[in-house]
mmCIF file of C-alpha atoms and ligand atoms in Angstrom:
data_model
loop_
_atom_site.group_PDB
_atom_site.id
_atom_site.type_symbol
_atom_site.label_atom_id
_atom_site.label_comp_id
_atom_site.label_asym_id
_atom_site.label_seq_id
_atom_site.Cartn_x
_atom_site.Cartn_y
_atom_site.Cartn_z
ATOM 1 C CA MET A 24 1.515 20.082 -30.170
ATOM 2 C CA ASP A 25 2.267 19.627 -26.481
ATOM 3 C CA SER A 26 0.339 21.971 -24.210
ATOM 4 C CA THR A 27 1.940 22.997 -20.900
ATOM 5 C CA LYS A 28 -0.808 21.101 -19.104
ATOM 6 C CA ALA A 29 0.056 17.868 -20.937
ATOM 7 C CA VAL A 30 3.741 18.276 -20.107
ATOM 8 C CA LEU A 31 3.005 18.907 -16.436
ATOM 9 C CA SER A 32 0.625 15.952 -16.204
ATOM 10 C CA ARG A 33 3.491 13.717 -17.382
ATOM 11 C CA ALA A 34 6.009 14.890 -14.805
ATOM 12 C CA VAL A 35 7.620 11.951 -12.983
ATOM 13 C CA PRO A 36 7.821 11.904 -10.050
ATOM 14 C CA PRO A 37 4.612 13.895 -9.661
ATOM 15 C CA GLU A 38 4.307 16.786 -7.218
ATOM 16 C CA GLY A 39 3.793 15.633 -3.636
ATOM 17 C CA PHE A 40 5.707 12.356 -3.890
ATOM 18 C CA ARG A 41 8.027 11.770 -0.940
ATOM 19 C CA HIS A 42 10.526 8.941 -0.486
ATOM 20 C CA LEU A 43 12.152 8.838 2.947
ATOM 21 C CA PRO A 44 14.945 6.220 2.727
ATOM 22 C CA GLY A 45 15.775 4.463 6.003
ATOM 23 C CA PHE A 46 13.131 6.383 7.940
ATOM 24 C CA LEU A 47 12.848 3.432 10.363
ATOM 25 C CA ASP A 48 16.104 2.088 11.747
ATOM 26 C CA ARG A 49 16.739 -1.632 12.149
ATOM 27 C CA SER A 50 15.425 -1.845 15.712
ATOM 28 C CA ALA A 51 12.235 0.009 14.764
ATOM 29 C CA GLN A 52 11.782 -2.350 11.796
ATOM 30 C CA VAL A 53 12.209 -5.426 14.002
ATOM 31 C CA ALA A 54 9.738 -4.095 16.585
ATOM 32 C CA LEU A 55 7.163 -3.131 13.938
ATOM 33 C CA LEU A 56 7.352 -6.398 12.037
ATOM 34 C CA SER A 57 7.014 -8.461 15.213
ATOM 35 C CA GLU A 58 3.920 -6.470 16.156
ATOM 36 C CA ILE A 59 2.443 -7.035 12.679
ATOM 37 C CA TRP A 60 3.287 -10.756 12.820
ATOM 38 C CA ALA A 61 1.545 -11.097 16.190
ATOM 39 C CA LEU A 62 -1.612 -9.299 14.977
ATOM 40 C CA VAL A 63 -1.819 -11.044 11.609
ATOM 41 C CA GLU A 64 -2.463 -14.615 12.653
ATOM 42 C CA PRO A 65 -2.277 -17.219 9.863
ATOM 43 C CA GLU A 66 -6.034 -17.141 9.132
ATOM 44 C CA VAL A 67 -5.960 -13.350 8.608
ATOM 45 C CA TRP A 68 -3.923 -13.705 5.383
ATOM 46 C CA PHE A 69 -5.970 -14.051 2.216
ATOM 47 C CA THR A 70 -5.241 -14.270 -1.492
ATOM 48 C CA PRO A 71 -7.141 -11.562 -3.366
ATOM 49 C CA THR A 72 -8.408 -12.336 -6.852
ATOM 50 C CA MET A 73 -8.866 -10.098 -9.873
ATOM 51 C CA PRO A 74 -12.278 -8.654 -10.641
ATOM 52 C CA ARG A 75 -13.986 -10.412 -13.592
ATOM 53 C CA THR A 76 -11.275 -13.023 -14.245
ATOM 54 C CA GLY A 77 -10.917 -14.334 -10.688
ATOM 55 C CA ARG A 78 -7.190 -14.746 -11.286
ATOM 56 C CA PRO A 79 -5.269 -14.787 -7.977
ATOM 57 C CA PHE A 80 -2.838 -12.012 -7.071
ATOM 58 C CA SER A 81 0.755 -13.149 -6.444
ATOM 59 C CA VAL A 82 0.787 -10.925 -3.337
ATOM 60 C CA ARG A 83 -0.859 -12.230 -0.145
ATOM 61 C CA MET A 84 -2.780 -9.658 1.855
ATOM 62 C CA ALA A 85 -4.185 -8.872 5.285
ATOM 63 C CA ASN A 86 -5.711 -5.736 6.774
ATOM 64 C CA LEU A 87 -5.650 -3.879 10.068
ATOM 65 C CA GLY A 88 -8.170 -1.251 11.100
ATOM 66 C CA ARG A 89 -11.886 -0.522 10.825
ATOM 67 C CA LEU A 90 -11.965 -1.194 7.072
ATOM 68 C CA GLY A 91 -9.969 -3.616 4.943
ATOM 69 C CA TRP A 92 -9.248 -3.470 1.219
ATOM 70 C CA VAL A 93 -10.394 -6.643 -0.521
ATOM 71 C CA SER A 94 -10.602 -7.788 -4.119
ATOM 72 C CA ASP A 95 -12.511 -10.678 -5.609
ATOM 73 C CA ILE A 96 -14.461 -11.522 -8.735
ATOM 74 C CA ARG A 97 -17.072 -8.868 -7.770
ATOM 75 C CA GLY A 98 -14.538 -6.058 -7.665
ATOM 76 C CA TYR A 99 -12.398 -3.975 -5.315
ATOM 77 C CA ARG A 100 -13.913 -2.592 -2.132
ATOM 78 C CA TYR A 101 -13.409 -1.819 1.544
ATOM 79 C CA ALA A 102 -15.001 -4.237 3.991
ATOM 80 C CA PRO A 103 -15.247 -4.201 7.803
ATOM 81 C CA THR A 104 -14.759 -7.973 8.014
ATOM 82 C CA HIS A 105 -12.481 -10.659 6.598
ATOM 83 C CA PRO A 106 -13.687 -12.219 3.305
ATOM 84 C CA THR A 107 -13.534 -15.817 4.533
ATOM 85 C CA THR A 108 -13.592 -15.796 8.340
ATOM 86 C CA GLY A 109 -16.133 -12.944 8.639
ATOM 87 C CA ARG A 110 -14.185 -11.522 11.565
ATOM 88 C CA PRO A 111 -13.306 -7.834 12.065
ATOM 89 C CA TRP A 112 -9.739 -6.911 11.149
ATOM 90 C CA PRO A 113 -7.151 -6.551 13.954
ATOM 91 C CA PRO A 114 -6.420 -2.960 15.080
ATOM 92 C CA ILE A 115 -3.815 -0.642 13.562
ATOM 93 C CA PRO A 116 -0.845 -0.542 15.996
ATOM 94 C CA ASP A 117 -0.261 2.767 17.828
ATOM 95 C CA VAL A 118 3.243 3.088 16.377
ATOM 96 C CA LEU A 119 1.705 3.330 12.899
ATOM 97 C CA LEU A 120 -0.873 5.886 14.031
ATOM 98 C CA ALA A 121 1.997 7.944 15.485
ATOM 99 C CA LEU A 122 3.912 7.726 12.201
ATOM 100 C CA TRP A 123 0.783 8.892 10.349
ATOM 101 C CA ARG A 124 0.376 11.899 12.662
ATOM 102 C CA GLU A 125 4.029 12.775 12.149
ATOM 103 C CA LEU A 126 4.015 12.583 8.332
ATOM 104 C CA VAL A 127 0.419 13.089 7.157
ATOM 105 C CA ALA A 128 -1.771 15.992 8.154
ATOM 106 C CA GLY A 129 -5.414 15.006 8.123
ATOM 107 C CA PRO A 130 -7.996 12.582 9.432
ATOM 108 C CA GLU A 131 -6.926 9.290 11.012
ATOM 109 C CA PRO A 132 -6.263 6.269 8.802
ATOM 110 C CA GLU A 133 -8.976 3.613 8.726
ATOM 111 C CA CYS A 134 -7.077 0.924 6.849
ATOM 112 C CA CYS A 135 -3.604 -0.555 7.006
ATOM 113 C CA LEU A 136 -3.236 -2.952 4.093
ATOM 114 C CA VAL A 137 -0.509 -5.514 4.710
ATOM 115 C CA ASN A 138 1.041 -6.878 1.503
ATOM 116 C CA LEU A 139 3.285 -9.955 1.677
ATOM 117 C CA TYR A 140 5.627 -10.539 -1.251
ATOM 118 C CA ARG A 141 7.400 -13.863 -1.356
ATOM 119 C CA PRO A 142 10.033 -14.222 -4.138
ATOM 120 C CA GLY A 143 8.331 -13.904 -7.530
ATOM 121 C CA ALA A 144 5.404 -11.777 -6.317
ATOM 122 C CA LYS A 145 4.619 -8.452 -7.979
ATOM 123 C CA LEU A 146 1.850 -5.877 -8.100
ATOM 124 C CA GLY A 147 0.595 -4.400 -11.364
ATOM 125 C CA LEU A 148 0.449 -0.707 -12.152
ATOM 126 C CA HIS A 149 -2.562 0.821 -10.380
ATOM 127 C CA ARG A 150 -3.890 3.910 -8.666
ATOM 128 C CA ASP A 151 -5.294 3.957 -5.134
ATOM 129 C CA GLU A 152 -8.775 5.115 -6.069
ATOM 130 C CA ASP A 153 -11.220 3.051 -4.019
ATOM 131 C CA GLU A 154 -11.257 5.619 -1.196
ATOM 132 C CA GLU A 155 -13.797 8.411 -0.805
ATOM 133 C CA ALA A 156 -11.062 10.441 0.889
ATOM 134 C CA GLN A 157 -9.092 10.891 -2.344
ATOM 135 C CA GLU A 158 -7.426 14.076 -1.098
ATOM 136 C CA VAL A 159 -5.924 12.503 2.035
ATOM 137 C CA PRO A 160 -2.337 11.283 1.449
ATOM 138 C CA VAL A 161 -1.379 7.591 1.482
ATOM 139 C CA LEU A 162 1.589 6.481 3.604
ATOM 140 C CA SER A 163 3.539 3.279 2.996
ATOM 141 C CA ILE A 164 6.306 1.483 4.870
ATOM 142 C CA SER A 165 8.601 -1.156 3.373
ATOM 143 C CA LEU A 166 9.986 -4.013 5.476
ATOM 144 C CA GLY A 167 12.293 -6.828 4.365
ATOM 145 C CA ASP A 168 13.598 -7.449 0.857
ATOM 146 C CA THR A 169 14.107 -4.472 -1.450
ATOM 147 C CA ALA A 170 11.325 -3.868 -3.968
ATOM 148 C CA ILE A 171 11.611 -2.332 -7.396
ATOM 149 C CA PHE A 172 8.789 0.185 -7.129
ATOM 150 C CA ARG A 173 7.511 1.679 -10.399
ATOM 151 C CA LEU A 174 6.145 5.187 -10.289
ATOM 152 C CA GLY A 175 4.345 6.816 -13.181
ATOM 153 C CA GLY A 176 2.308 9.916 -13.657
ATOM 154 C CA LEU A 177 -1.384 10.635 -13.803
ATOM 155 C CA THR A 178 -1.986 8.621 -16.967
ATOM 156 C CA ARG A 179 -1.443 4.901 -17.424
ATOM 157 C CA ARG A 180 0.581 5.393 -20.605
ATOM 158 C CA GLY A 181 3.032 8.080 -19.521
ATOM 159 C CA PRO A 182 6.690 7.636 -18.560
ATOM 160 C CA THR A 183 7.584 5.798 -15.350
ATOM 161 C CA VAL A 184 10.625 5.536 -13.103
ATOM 162 C CA ALA A 185 11.915 2.474 -11.229
ATOM 163 C CA LEU A 186 12.802 3.190 -7.624
ATOM 164 C CA PRO A 187 14.299 0.678 -5.179
ATOM 165 C CA LEU A 188 12.467 0.639 -1.830
ATOM 166 C CA ALA A 189 14.540 -0.900 0.950
ATOM 167 C CA SER A 190 13.592 -2.056 4.429
ATOM 168 C CA GLY A 191 12.676 0.897 6.619
ATOM 169 C CA ASP A 192 11.875 3.211 3.699
ATOM 170 C CA VAL A 193 8.708 5.286 3.893
ATOM 171 C CA VAL A 194 6.776 6.647 0.903
ATOM 172 C CA VAL A 195 4.082 9.319 0.993
ATOM 173 C CA LEU A 196 1.758 9.933 -1.937
ATOM 174 C CA ALA A 197 0.370 13.415 -1.367
ATOM 175 C CA GLY A 198 -0.768 16.205 -3.674
ATOM 176 C CA GLU A 199 -0.766 15.254 -7.365
ATOM 177 C CA SER A 200 1.094 12.015 -6.676
ATOM 178 C CA ARG A 201 -1.904 10.727 -4.682
ATOM 179 C CA ARG A 202 -3.498 9.951 -8.070
ATOM 180 C CA ALA A 203 -0.341 8.658 -9.761
ATOM 181 C CA TYR A 204 0.023 5.181 -11.224
ATOM 182 C CA HIS A 205 2.425 2.902 -9.355
ATOM 183 C CA GLY A 206 3.224 -0.765 -8.831
ATOM 184 C CA VAL A 207 5.891 -3.241 -7.796
ATOM 185 C CA ASP A 208 7.882 -4.857 -10.631
ATOM 186 C CA ARG A 209 9.585 -7.415 -8.399
ATOM 187 C CA ILE A 210 11.407 -7.913 -5.157
ATOM 188 C CA LEU A 211 15.109 -8.700 -4.826
ATOM 189 C CA PRO A 212 15.191 -11.962 -2.834
ATOM 190 C CA GLY A 213 17.814 -12.260 -0.110
ATOM 191 C CA THR A 214 18.431 -8.517 0.277
ATOM 192 C CA SER A 215 17.100 -8.568 3.859
ATOM 193 C CA ASP A 216 16.722 -11.134 6.642
ATOM 194 C CA LEU A 217 13.923 -9.233 8.412
ATOM 195 C CA VAL A 218 10.869 -11.196 7.247
ATOM 196 C CA PRO A 219 10.623 -14.783 8.573
ATOM 197 C CA GLY A 220 10.774 -17.108 5.565
ATOM 198 C CA GLY A 221 12.087 -14.289 3.355
ATOM 199 C CA GLY A 222 10.416 -11.667 1.225
ATOM 200 C CA ARG A 223 8.909 -8.267 1.753
ATOM 201 C CA VAL A 224 6.056 -6.781 3.755
ATOM 202 C CA ASN A 225 4.557 -3.455 2.727
ATOM 203 C CA LEU A 226 2.169 -1.566 4.986
ATOM 204 C CA THR A 227 -0.117 0.984 3.324
ATOM 205 C CA LEU A 228 -2.098 3.345 5.544
ATOM 206 C CA ARG A 229 -5.156 5.043 4.093
ATOM 207 C CA ARG A 230 -8.106 7.158 5.072
ATOM 208 C CA VAL A 231 -11.125 5.588 3.356
ATOM 209 C CA THR A 232 -14.293 7.500 4.230
ATOM 210 C CA GLY A 233 -14.879 11.149 3.528
ATOM 211 C CA PRO A 234 -15.011 13.744 6.308
ATOM 212 C CA ARG A 235 -18.813 13.604 6.635
ATOM 213 C CA LEU A 236 -19.113 9.840 7.141
HETATM 214 C C1 MD6 B 310 3.976 -1.828 -2.347
HETATM 215 N N1 MD6 B 310 2.490 -0.028 -2.635
HETATM 216 O O1 MD6 B 310 4.892 -1.042 -2.116
HETATM 217 C C2 MD6 B 310 2.714 -1.363 -2.994
HETATM 218 N N2 MD6 B 310 0.111 2.593 -2.791
HETATM 219 O O2 MD6 B 310 4.042 -3.009 -2.076
HETATM 220 C C3 MD6 B 310 1.428 0.663 -3.062
HETATM 221 O O3 MD6 B 310 0.612 0.195 -3.830
HETATM 222 C C4 MD6 B 310 1.277 2.021 -2.564
HETATM 223 O O4 MD6 B 310 3.488 2.168 -1.681
HETATM 224 C C5 MD6 B 310 -0.104 3.845 -2.382
HETATM 225 C C6 MD6 B 310 0.847 4.563 -1.711
HETATM 226 C C7 MD6 B 310 2.057 3.999 -1.467
HETATM 227 C C8 MD6 B 310 2.305 2.712 -1.894
HETATM 228 FE FE1 FE B 311 -1.023 1.480 -4.249
#
């Protein structure tokens, strides 16, 4: 017996999911990536590892903003400083703050996670749930090679859809979709020449702390 609630909780894509293909044109993509590349100096990249197992992610990461998302054997968390250098993260560029104000109503983002996918990298199905501000939408920007993004519903086991995300595409997880499972199956190497050395960069902007902090 399928209750209405169960059917609705399996809807894919969930309510509040927005995909804005080609939101940034080529010149905006070039300008944004060069700003990111200048801020993320080589020592700012790190390789996160899985909680418990310590297995490395295939995605390399960096952060911009007051708080950075990190993962190691101790777990997932937000940290004000880099896990190996101990330095604060570089600032979030103004162009990204302007994009946030345009597309997300709510308090300012505190974290811009920068994901670097070289050919072969992928990101397992997950929910963004390490933030206190769970009701504030998450905004993401794709640059470089096309990704096969997988979007599910509110349960790990439900149906999913595969959605290509190309360079310049913007995704917003708002409403119900804020708690939806999602991941990156793979990238399609050679589909863009934007990223030096090839691959894909994804920028994810998030509010971390609740309104009272
Ligand atoms: C990626 N994106 O596109 C991984 N999370 O590389 C995410 O995990 C993500 O695109 C929350 C909201 C939007 C996203
Ligand atoms: Fe995510």
